[in-house]
Coordinates of C-alpha atoms in Angstrom, one line a residue:
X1 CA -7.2 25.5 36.5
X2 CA -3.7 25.1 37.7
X3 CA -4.6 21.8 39.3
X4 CA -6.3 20.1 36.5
X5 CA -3.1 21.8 34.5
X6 CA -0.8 20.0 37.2
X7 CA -2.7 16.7 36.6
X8 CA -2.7 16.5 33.2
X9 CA 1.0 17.0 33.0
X10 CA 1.5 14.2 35.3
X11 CA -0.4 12.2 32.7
X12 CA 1.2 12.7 30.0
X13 CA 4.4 12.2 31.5
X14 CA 2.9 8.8 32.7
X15 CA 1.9 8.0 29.2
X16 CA 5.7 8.7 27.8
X17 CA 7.0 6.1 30.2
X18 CA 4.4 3.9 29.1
X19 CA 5.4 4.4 25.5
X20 CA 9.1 3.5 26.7
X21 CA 8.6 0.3 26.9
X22 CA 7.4 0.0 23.5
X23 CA 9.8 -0.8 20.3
X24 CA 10.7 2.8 18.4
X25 CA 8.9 1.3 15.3
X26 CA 5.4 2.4 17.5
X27 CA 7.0 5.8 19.3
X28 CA 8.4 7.5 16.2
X29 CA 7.4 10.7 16.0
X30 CA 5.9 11.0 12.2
X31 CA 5.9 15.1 12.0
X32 CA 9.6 14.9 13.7
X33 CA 10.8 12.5 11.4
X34 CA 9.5 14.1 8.3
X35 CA 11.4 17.8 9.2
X36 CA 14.9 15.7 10.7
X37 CA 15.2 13.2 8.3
X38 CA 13.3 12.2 5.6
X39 CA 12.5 15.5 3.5
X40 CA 16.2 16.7 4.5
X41 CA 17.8 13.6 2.3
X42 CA 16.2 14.9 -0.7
X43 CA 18.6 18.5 -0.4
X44 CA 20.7 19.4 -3.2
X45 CA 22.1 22.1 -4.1
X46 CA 20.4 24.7 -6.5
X47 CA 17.1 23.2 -6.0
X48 CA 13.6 25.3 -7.0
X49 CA 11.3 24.2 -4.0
X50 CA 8.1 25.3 -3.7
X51 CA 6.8 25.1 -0.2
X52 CA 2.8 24.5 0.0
X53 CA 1.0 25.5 3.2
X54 CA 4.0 26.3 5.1
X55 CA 2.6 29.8 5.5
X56 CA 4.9 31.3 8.9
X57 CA 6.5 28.4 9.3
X58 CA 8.9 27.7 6.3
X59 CA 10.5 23.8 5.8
X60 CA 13.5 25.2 5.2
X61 CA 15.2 27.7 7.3
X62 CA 17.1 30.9 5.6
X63 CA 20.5 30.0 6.3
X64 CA 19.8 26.7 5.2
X65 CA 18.7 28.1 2.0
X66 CA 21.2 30.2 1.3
X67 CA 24.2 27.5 2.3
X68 CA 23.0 25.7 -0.9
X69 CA 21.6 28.2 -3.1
X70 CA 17.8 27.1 -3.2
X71 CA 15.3 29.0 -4.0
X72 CA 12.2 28.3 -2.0
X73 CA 8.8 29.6 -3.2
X74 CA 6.3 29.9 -0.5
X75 CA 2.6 29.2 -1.4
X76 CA -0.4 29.3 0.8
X77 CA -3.8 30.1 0.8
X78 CA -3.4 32.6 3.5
X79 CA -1.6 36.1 2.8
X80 CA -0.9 37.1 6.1
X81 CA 0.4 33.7 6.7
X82 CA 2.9 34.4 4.1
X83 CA 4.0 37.7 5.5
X84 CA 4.6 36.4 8.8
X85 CA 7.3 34.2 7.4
X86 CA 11.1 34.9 9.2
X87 CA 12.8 37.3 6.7
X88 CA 14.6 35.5 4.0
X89 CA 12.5 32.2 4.4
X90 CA 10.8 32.6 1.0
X91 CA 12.6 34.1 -2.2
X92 CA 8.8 34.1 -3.9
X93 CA 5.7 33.8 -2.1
X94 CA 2.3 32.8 -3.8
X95 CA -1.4 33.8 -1.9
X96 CA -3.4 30.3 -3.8
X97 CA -5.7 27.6 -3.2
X98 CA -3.9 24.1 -4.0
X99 CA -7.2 22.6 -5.0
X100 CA -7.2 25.4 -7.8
X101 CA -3.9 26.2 -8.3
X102 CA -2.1 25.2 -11.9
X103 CA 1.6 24.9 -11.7
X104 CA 4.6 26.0 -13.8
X105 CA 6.4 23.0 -14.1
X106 CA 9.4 24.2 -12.7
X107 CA 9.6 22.5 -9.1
X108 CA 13.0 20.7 -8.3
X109 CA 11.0 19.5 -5.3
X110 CA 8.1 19.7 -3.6
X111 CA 7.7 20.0 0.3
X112 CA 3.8 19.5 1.5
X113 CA 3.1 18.9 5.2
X114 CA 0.2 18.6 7.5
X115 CA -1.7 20.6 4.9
X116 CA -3.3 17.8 2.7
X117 CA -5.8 17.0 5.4
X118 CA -7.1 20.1 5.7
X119 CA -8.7 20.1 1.8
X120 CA -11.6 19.2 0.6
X121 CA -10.8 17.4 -2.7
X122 CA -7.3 15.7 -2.5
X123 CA -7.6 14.7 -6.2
X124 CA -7.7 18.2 -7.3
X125 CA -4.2 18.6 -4.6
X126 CA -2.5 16.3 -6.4
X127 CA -3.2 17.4 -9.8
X128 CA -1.5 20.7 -8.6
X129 CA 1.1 18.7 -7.1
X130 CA 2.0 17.5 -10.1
X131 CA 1.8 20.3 -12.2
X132 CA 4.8 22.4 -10.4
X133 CA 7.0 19.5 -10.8
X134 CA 9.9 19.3 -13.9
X135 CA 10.2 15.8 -15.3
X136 CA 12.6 13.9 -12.6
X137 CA 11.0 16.4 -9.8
X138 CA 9.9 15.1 -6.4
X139 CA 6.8 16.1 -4.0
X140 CA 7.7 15.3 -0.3
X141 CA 4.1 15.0 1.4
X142 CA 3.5 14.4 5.2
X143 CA 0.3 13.4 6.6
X144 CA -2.3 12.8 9.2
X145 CA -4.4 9.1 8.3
X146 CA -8.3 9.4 7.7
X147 CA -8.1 5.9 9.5
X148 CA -6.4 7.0 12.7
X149 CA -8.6 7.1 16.0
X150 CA -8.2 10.8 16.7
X151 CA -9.0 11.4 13.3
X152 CA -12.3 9.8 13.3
X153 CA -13.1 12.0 16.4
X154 CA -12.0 15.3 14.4
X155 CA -14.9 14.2 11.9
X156 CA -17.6 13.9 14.6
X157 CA -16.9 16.7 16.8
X158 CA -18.2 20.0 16.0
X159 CA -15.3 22.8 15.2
X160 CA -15.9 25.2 17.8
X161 CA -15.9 22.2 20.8
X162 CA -12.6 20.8 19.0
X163 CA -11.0 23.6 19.3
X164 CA -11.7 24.2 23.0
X165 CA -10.9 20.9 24.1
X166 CA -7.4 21.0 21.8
X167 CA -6.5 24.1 23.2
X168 CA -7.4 23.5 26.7
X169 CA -5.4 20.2 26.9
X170 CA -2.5 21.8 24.4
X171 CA -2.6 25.3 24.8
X172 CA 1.3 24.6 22.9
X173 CA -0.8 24.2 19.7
X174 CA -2.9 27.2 19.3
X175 CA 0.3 28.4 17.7
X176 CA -0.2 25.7 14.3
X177 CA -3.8 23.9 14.7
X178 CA -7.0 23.6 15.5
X179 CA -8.0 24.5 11.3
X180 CA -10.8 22.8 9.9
X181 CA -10.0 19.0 8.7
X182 CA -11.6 17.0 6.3
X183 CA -9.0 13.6 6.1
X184 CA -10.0 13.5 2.0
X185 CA -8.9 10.1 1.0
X186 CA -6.2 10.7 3.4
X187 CA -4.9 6.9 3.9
X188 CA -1.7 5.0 2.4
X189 CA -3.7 3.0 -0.4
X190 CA -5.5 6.5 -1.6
X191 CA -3.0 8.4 -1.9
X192 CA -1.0 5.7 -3.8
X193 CA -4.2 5.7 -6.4
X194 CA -4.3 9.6 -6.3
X195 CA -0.2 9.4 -7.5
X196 CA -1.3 6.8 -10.3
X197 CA -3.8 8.9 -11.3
X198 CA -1.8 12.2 -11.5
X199 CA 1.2 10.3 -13.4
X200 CA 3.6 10.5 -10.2
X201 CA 5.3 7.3 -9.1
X202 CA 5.5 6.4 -5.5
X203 CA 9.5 6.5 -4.4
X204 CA 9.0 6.1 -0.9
X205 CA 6.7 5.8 1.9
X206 CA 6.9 5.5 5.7
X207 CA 4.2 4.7 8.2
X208 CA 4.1 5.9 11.6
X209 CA 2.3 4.6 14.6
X210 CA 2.8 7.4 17.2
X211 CA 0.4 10.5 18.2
X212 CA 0.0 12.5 21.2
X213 CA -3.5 13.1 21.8
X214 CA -4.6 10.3 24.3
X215 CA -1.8 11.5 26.4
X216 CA -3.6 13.6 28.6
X217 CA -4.9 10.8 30.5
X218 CA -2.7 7.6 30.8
X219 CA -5.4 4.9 31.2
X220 CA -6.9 6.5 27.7
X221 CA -3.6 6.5 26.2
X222 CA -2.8 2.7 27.4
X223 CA -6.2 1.8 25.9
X224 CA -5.4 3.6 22.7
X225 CA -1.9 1.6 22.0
X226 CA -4.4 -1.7 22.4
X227 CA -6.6 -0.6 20.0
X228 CA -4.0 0.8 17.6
X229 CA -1.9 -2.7 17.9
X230 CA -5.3 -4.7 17.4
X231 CA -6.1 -2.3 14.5
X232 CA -2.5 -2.9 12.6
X233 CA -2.6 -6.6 13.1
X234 CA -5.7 -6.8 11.2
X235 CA -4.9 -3.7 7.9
X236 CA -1.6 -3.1 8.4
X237 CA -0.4 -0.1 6.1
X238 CA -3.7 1.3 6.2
X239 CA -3.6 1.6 10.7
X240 CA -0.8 3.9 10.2
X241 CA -1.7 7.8 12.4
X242 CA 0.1 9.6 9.9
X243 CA 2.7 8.5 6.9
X244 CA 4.7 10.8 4.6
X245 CA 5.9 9.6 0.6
X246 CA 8.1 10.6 -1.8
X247 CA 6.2 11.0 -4.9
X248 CA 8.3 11.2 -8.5
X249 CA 7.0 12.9 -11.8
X250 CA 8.8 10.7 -14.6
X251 CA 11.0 11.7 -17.3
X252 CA 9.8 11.7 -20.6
X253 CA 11.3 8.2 -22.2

């Protein structure tokens, strides 16, 4: 074990100097980029947020918080989730299905990442979604594409073998995954239609081209960055491995 351990991190070192060659448009790291930079520029102070799957992990961190007086509501399907949360994290937590859940309308801004490919029925999500927003509020979602490679592979595999491959090769992500994934209408162009339908306008989007699970074996990787090139060239948005938007409710006019 500590050999094939050994080998497979010298291949996935070999596949990051691979992917140094490549422009940072194809290396950005979509999850990374989401948490640094894109749902940060939507902070303002006094915000009502209402986190939706964070579960332990909250978006926002308590000092962060409690520098600009936002109140952060924690909602999740799992209660124990929830209580494992670092203290202060959540003023307000809420043990709910998203699928089911009707909001309050009182959401400043919405934070929703790597959840929305875990549902069954997206359309129901969004309705949700778009319920705990106020008029002018904002949902921030971040998410895995039904199109990518390794999430065509999720879809075929059985659970159980998914999660013992995963968690041989990343043992780092027993900590956050390996849950059940269902990629519902989980692509740029869907989710735009889900927004339409749900009265939210589309403010933002940003397609990434990066993941990490080829890495493991460089000549696999190599062959994946072909394919994903190839794959781009000919449907362009809808190639993207993951993408996160910036959906708006509109005022009332």
């Amino acid at each position: 074990m500590p050999l094939l351990r050994s080998f497979i991190d010298w291949q996935r070192r070999l596949s990051r100097r691979f992917d140094e060659l490549l422009p940072a448009s194809l290396t950005t790291d979509g999850n990374r980029d989401f948490l640094d930079r894109f749902s940060l520029a939507f902070l303002a102070p006094g915000l009502r947020v209402y986190d939706v799957g964070g579960g332990k992990h909250p978006w926002l961190d308590a000092a962060s918080k409690a520098d600009r007086s936002i109140v952060v509501v924690g909602l999740d399907i799992d209660a124990r989730e929830l209580a494992q949360a670092p203290a202060g994290g959540y003023d307000e937590t809420l043990c709910a299905d998203i699928t089911r859940y009707e909001g309050r309308g009182d959401a400043d801004l919405v934070v929703c990442q790597s959840l929305l490919e875990h549902l069954p029925d997206n359309d129901r999500a969004f309705h949700a979604l778009s319920s705990m927003l106020k008029p002018g509020g904002r949902a921030l979602i971040f998410v895995p594409s039904r199109n990518a490679l390794f999430a065509r592979l999720n879809l075929l595999l059985p659970q159980a073998l998914k999660r013992r491959l995963l968690f041989a090769i990343y043992p780092e992500s027993r900590a956050g995954q390996g849950f059940a994934s269902f990629y519902h209408r989980c692509t740029p162009r869907d989710f735009e239609a889900l927004a339409a339908r749900h009265g939210l306008l589309v403010r933002e989007t940003r397609l990434y081209f990066q993941s990490a699970y080829f890495t493991f074996f460089a000549p696999l990787h190599v062959a994946w960055r072909l394919w994903s090139l190839a794959f781009r060239a000919l449907r362009g948005a809808q190639a993207a491995e993951t993408f996160c938007m910036a959906l708006e409710k509109p005022r009332a006019r």
